[in-house]
Short mmCIF file of C-alpha atoms in Angstrom, two decimals:
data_model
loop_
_atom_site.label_atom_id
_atom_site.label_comp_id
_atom_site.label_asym_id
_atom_site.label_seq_id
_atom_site.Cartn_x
_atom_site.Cartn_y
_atom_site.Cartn_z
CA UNK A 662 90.29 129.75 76.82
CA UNK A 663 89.18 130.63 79.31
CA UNK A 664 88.59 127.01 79.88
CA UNK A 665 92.12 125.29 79.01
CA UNK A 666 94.49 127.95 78.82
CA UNK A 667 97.84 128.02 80.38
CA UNK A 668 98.06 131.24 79.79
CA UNK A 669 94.46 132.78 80.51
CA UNK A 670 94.74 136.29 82.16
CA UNK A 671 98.75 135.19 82.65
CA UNK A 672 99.74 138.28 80.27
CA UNK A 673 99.87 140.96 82.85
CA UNK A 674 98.98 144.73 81.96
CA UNK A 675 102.46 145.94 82.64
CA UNK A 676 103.23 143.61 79.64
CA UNK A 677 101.37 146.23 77.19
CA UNK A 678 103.90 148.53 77.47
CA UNK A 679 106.37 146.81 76.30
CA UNK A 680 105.72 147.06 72.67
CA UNK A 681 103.33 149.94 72.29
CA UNK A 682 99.29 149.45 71.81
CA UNK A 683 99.17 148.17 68.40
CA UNK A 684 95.69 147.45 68.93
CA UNK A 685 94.90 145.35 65.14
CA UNK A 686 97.90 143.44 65.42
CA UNK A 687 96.96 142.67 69.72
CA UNK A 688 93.51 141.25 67.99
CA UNK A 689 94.50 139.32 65.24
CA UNK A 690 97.11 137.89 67.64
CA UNK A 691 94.56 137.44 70.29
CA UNK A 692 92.26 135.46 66.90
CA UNK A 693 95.09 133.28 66.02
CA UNK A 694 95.57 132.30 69.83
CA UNK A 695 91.98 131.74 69.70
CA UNK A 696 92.28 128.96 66.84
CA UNK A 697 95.65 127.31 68.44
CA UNK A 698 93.44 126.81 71.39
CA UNK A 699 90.46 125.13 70.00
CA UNK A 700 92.82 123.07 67.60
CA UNK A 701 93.94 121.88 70.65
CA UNK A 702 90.75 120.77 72.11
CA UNK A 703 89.44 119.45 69.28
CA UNK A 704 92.68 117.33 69.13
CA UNK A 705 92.15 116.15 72.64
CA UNK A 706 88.40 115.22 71.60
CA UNK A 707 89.85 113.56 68.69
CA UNK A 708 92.51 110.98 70.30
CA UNK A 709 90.13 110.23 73.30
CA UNK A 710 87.88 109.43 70.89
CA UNK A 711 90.50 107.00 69.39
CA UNK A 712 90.97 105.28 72.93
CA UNK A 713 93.61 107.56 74.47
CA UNK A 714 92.87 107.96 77.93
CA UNK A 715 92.27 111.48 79.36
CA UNK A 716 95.50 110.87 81.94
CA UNK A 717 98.17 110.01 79.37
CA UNK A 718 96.34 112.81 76.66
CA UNK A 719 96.75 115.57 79.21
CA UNK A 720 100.23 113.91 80.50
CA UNK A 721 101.23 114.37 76.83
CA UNK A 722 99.60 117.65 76.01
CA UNK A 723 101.18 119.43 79.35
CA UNK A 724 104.69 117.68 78.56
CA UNK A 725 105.36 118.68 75.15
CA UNK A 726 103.91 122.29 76.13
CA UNK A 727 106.45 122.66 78.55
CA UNK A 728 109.29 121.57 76.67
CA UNK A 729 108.32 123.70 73.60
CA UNK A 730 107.92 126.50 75.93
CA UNK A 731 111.20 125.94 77.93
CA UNK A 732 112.95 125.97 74.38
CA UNK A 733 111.89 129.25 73.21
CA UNK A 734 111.53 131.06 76.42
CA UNK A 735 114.73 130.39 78.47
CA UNK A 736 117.26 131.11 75.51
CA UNK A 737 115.75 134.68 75.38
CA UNK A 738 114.65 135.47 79.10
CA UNK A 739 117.47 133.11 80.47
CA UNK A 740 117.25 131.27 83.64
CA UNK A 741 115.52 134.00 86.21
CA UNK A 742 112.31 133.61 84.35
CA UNK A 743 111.73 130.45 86.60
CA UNK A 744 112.21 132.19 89.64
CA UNK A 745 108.43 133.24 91.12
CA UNK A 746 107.78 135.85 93.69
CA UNK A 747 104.89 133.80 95.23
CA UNK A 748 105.66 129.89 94.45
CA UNK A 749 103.49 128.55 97.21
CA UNK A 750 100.71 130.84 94.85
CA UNK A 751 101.87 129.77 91.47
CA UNK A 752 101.33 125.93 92.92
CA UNK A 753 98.73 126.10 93.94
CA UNK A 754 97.02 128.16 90.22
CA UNK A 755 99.41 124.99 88.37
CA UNK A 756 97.08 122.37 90.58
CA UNK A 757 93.67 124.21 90.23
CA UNK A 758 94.89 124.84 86.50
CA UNK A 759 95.45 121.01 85.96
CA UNK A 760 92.19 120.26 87.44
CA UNK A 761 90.38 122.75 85.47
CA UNK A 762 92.39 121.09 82.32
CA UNK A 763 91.35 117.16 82.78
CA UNK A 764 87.47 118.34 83.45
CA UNK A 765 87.23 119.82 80.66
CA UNK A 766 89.01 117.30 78.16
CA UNK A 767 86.05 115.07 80.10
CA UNK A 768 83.35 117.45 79.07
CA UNK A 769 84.96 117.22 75.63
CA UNK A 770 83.98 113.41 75.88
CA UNK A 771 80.29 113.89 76.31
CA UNK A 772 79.40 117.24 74.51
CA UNK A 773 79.57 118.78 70.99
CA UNK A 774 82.54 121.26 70.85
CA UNK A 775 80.95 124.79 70.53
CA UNK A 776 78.64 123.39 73.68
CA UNK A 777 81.17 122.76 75.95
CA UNK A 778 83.40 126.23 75.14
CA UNK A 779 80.46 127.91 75.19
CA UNK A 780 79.59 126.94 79.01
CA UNK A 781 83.23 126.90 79.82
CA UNK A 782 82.89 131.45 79.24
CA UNK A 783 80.57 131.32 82.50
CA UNK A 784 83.45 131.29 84.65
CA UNK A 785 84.87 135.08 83.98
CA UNK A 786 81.10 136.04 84.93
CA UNK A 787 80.64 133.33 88.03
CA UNK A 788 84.59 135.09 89.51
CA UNK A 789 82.92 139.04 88.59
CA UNK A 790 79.99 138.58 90.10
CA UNK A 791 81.23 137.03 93.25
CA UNK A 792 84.08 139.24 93.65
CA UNK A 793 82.87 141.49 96.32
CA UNK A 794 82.98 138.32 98.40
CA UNK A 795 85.91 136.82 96.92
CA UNK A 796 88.24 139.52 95.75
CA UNK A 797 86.89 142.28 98.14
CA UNK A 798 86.21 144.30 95.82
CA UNK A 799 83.41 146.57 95.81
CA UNK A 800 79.93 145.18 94.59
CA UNK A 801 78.23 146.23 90.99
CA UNK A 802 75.18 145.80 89.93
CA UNK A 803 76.27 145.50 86.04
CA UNK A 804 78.24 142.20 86.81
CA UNK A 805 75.62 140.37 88.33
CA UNK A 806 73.03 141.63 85.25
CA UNK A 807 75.84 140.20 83.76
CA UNK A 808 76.30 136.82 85.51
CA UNK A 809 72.61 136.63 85.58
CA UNK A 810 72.14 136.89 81.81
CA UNK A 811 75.16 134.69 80.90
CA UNK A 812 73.51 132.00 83.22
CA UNK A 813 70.31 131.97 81.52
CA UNK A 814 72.34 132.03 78.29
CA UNK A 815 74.18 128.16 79.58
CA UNK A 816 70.50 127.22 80.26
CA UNK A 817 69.10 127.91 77.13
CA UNK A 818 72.53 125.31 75.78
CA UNK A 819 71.51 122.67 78.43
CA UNK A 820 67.34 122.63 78.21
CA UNK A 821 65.67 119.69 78.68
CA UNK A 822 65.64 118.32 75.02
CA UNK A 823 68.85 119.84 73.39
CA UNK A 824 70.37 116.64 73.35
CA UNK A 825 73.14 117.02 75.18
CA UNK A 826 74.47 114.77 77.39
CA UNK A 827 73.05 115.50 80.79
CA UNK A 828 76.43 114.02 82.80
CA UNK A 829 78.48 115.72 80.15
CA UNK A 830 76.31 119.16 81.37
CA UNK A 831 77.53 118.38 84.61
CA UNK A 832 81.38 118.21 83.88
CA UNK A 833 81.18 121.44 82.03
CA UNK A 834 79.21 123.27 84.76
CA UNK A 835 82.08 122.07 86.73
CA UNK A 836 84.54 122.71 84.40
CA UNK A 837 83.70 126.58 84.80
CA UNK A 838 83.49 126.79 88.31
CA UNK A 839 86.91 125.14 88.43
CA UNK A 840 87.98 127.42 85.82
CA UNK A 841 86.79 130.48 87.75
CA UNK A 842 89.16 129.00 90.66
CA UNK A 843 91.91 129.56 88.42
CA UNK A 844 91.26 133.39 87.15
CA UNK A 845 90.89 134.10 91.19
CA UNK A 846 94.62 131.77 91.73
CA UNK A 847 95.88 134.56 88.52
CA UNK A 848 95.51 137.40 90.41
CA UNK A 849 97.53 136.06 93.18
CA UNK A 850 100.62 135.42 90.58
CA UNK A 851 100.04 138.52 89.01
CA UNK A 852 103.18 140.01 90.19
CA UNK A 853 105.21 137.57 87.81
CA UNK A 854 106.15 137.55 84.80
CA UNK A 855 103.64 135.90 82.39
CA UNK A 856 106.36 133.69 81.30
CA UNK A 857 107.08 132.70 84.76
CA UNK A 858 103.55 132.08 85.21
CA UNK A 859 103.32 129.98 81.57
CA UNK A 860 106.09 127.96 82.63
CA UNK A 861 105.22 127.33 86.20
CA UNK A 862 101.82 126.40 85.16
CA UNK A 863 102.86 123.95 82.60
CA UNK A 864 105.42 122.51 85.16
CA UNK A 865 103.18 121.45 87.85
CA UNK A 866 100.89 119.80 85.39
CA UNK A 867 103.65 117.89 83.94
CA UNK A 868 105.38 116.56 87.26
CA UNK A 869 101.72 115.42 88.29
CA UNK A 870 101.12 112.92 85.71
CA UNK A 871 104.15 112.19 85.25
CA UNK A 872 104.30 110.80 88.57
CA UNK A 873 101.28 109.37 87.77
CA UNK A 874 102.36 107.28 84.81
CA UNK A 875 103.35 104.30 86.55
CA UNK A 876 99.85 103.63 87.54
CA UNK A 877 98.25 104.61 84.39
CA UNK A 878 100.31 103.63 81.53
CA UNK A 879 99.87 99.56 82.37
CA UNK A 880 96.59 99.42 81.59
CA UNK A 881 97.11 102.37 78.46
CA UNK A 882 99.44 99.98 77.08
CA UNK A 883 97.40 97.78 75.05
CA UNK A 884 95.80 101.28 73.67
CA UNK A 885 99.03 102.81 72.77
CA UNK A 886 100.10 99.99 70.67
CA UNK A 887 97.33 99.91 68.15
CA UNK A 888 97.43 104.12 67.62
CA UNK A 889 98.33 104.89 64.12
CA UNK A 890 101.12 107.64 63.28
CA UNK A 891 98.69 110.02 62.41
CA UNK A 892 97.12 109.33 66.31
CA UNK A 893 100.50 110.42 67.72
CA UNK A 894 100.90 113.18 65.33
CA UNK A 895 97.77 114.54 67.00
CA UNK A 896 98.23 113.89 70.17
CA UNK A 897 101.45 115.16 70.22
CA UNK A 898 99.72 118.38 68.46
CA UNK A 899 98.09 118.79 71.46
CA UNK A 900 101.29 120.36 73.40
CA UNK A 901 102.22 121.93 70.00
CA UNK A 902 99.01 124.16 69.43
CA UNK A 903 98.80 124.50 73.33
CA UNK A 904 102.15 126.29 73.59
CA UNK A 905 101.40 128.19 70.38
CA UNK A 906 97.96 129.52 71.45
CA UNK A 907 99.20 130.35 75.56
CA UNK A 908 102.87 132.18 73.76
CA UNK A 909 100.42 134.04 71.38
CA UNK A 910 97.57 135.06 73.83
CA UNK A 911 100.52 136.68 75.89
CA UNK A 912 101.95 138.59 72.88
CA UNK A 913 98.41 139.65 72.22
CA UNK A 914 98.74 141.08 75.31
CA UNK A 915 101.70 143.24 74.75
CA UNK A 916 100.08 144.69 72.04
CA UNK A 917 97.05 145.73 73.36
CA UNK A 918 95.06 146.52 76.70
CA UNK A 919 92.96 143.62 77.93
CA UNK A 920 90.14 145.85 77.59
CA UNK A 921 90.24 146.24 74.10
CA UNK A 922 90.64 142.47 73.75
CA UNK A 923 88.25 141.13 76.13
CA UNK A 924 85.53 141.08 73.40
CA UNK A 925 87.46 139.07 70.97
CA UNK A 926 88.23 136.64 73.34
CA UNK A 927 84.39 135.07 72.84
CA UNK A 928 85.47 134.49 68.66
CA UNK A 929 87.14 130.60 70.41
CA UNK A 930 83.37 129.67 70.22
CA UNK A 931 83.33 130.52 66.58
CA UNK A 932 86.33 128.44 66.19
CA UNK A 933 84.93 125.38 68.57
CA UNK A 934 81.91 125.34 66.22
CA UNK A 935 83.60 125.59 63.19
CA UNK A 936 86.04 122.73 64.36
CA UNK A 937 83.49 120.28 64.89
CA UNK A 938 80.93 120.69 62.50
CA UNK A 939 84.45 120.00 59.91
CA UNK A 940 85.48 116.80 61.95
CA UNK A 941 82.31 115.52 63.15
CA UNK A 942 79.37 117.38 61.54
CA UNK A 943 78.59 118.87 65.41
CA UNK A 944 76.65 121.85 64.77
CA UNK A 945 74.40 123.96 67.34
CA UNK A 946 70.96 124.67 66.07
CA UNK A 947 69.29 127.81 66.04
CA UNK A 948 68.26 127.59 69.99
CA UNK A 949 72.11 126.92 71.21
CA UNK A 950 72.88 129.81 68.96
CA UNK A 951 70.34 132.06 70.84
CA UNK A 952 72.37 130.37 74.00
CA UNK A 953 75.86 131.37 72.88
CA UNK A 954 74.93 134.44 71.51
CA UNK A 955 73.54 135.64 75.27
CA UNK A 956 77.11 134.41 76.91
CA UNK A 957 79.24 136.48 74.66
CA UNK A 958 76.63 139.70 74.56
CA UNK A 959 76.44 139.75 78.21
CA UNK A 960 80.42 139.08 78.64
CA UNK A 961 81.10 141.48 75.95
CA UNK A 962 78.96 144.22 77.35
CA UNK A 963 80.21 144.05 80.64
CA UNK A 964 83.63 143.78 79.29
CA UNK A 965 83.16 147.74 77.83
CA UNK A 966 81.21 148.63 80.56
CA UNK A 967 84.17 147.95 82.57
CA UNK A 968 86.46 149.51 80.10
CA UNK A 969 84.29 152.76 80.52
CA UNK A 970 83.79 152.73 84.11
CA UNK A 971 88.10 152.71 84.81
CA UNK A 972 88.41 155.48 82.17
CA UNK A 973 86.33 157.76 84.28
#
């Protein structure tokens, strides 16, 4: 994700090393994270659809993830994995992280599945291509080819006539700007742990609503009372297949680079489209296909080209 992971770009290199580069079982890792994630979304969809609001869906989703992760992590790293090098930075990535999270469970509200991830995969491209500005690092012409093409690739998803929502567009153009705020706000926390950095993440989204709640759950009330048990299996689901696609994104990152993994990453929108054609007969014609297939060939490419330029 990149769009609504806790964990996107968390897993730091140094975390490779810990396990060897077992580079099949890093992908197939990476794949199943890849699933977790969408299941997740398409959960989200799912109970908004059913009249859950987006504030007590992502209250619920970020409060079971932390919990969940909390229990597995702190019996085996103990209590110093909460303590951050740079917590004014890892606040400030939980707040642009939480914002990036609630626009995109509103994009989710408008547009088809696969749409929405797809768009949500400009943001690694919008934070390369701006980096010499940004990051300060040095300018290259193969990430703006990049950018450029994986642009044209979003327009070809939103034309005029593609039926897609044209406020829903908005949201998700939005959605990956916010989300390229939040792979800039990684690099700042890089020097933690990526469990520190899962759990910090999922913390400051959870103290947010939850200090929210007293405004919001009044008037969710009424809603919450008619939901059916499978509803609040669901949305419950949504912090269970959160905190299993973030914990096995990072474990595909101790078994191999993130440059041997970077391509794989693009198989979500293979999952988002298989997701909702199953639940809601969503499908993108041949056109968005063309569309989606430009995103991941341009992020792909520039992916190896990267890969190849550091190895010389």
């Amino acid at each position: 994700m990149p769009r609504n992971s806790l964990a996107a770009s968390a897993a730091s290199p140094r975390s490779s090393a810990v396990m060897g580069v077992r580079p099949l079982a890093g992908i197939v890792t990476l794949i199943l994270s890849t699933w977790a994630l969408s299941t997740l979304d398409a959960s989200g969809k799912w109970v908004m659809g059913a009249g859950v609001s987006l504030w007590v869906l992502s209250w619920v989703r970020y409060s079971v993830h932390l919990l969940l992760v909390l229990g597995l992590v702190l019996p085996v790293r103990g209590p110093s994995v909460l303590r951050s090098v740079r917590p004014r930075a890892q606040l400030m990535r939980g707040g642009i992280m939480l914002l990036a999270t609630l626009c995109f469970f509103k994009t989710l509200s408008y547009l088809p599945q696969a749409e929405a991830t797809a768009i949500n995969f400009l943001a690694p491209l919008i934070v390369l291509s701006l980096a010499p500005w940004l990051l300060k690092e040095p300018p290259r012409i193969s990430r703006w080819i990049a950018a450029a093409a994986g642009f044209m690739g979003v327009l070809v998803i939103i034309r005029p006539g593609g039926g897609l929502d044209p406020l829903g567009v908005i949201w998700g153009l939005g959605t990956a700007c916010t989300f390229a705020g939040q792979f800039m706000a990684t690099r700042r926390v890089a020097v933690d742990d990526p469990f520190t950095t899962l759990i910090w993440s999922g913390g400051v989204g959870a103290v947010v609503l939850s200090a929210s709640m007293p405004f919001i759950l009044p008037a969710a009330l009424p809603v919450m009372r008619e939901l059916e048990p499978l509803h609040w299996l669901v949305l419950f689901g949504t912090g269970v297949f959160g905190a299993a696609g973030h914990l096995l994104q990072i474990q595909a990152y101790r078994y191999a680079p993130a440059s041997l993994l970077a391509p794989f990453v693009y198989l979500q929108i293979v999952a988002a489209a298989t997701l909702g054609w199953l639940i809601w007969g969503d499908f993108p014609d041949a056109v968005s296909w063309l569309g989606i297939a430009v995103i991941c060939v341009s992020g792909a490419t520039l992916a190896a080209w990267e890969w190849k330029t550091k190895r010389r």
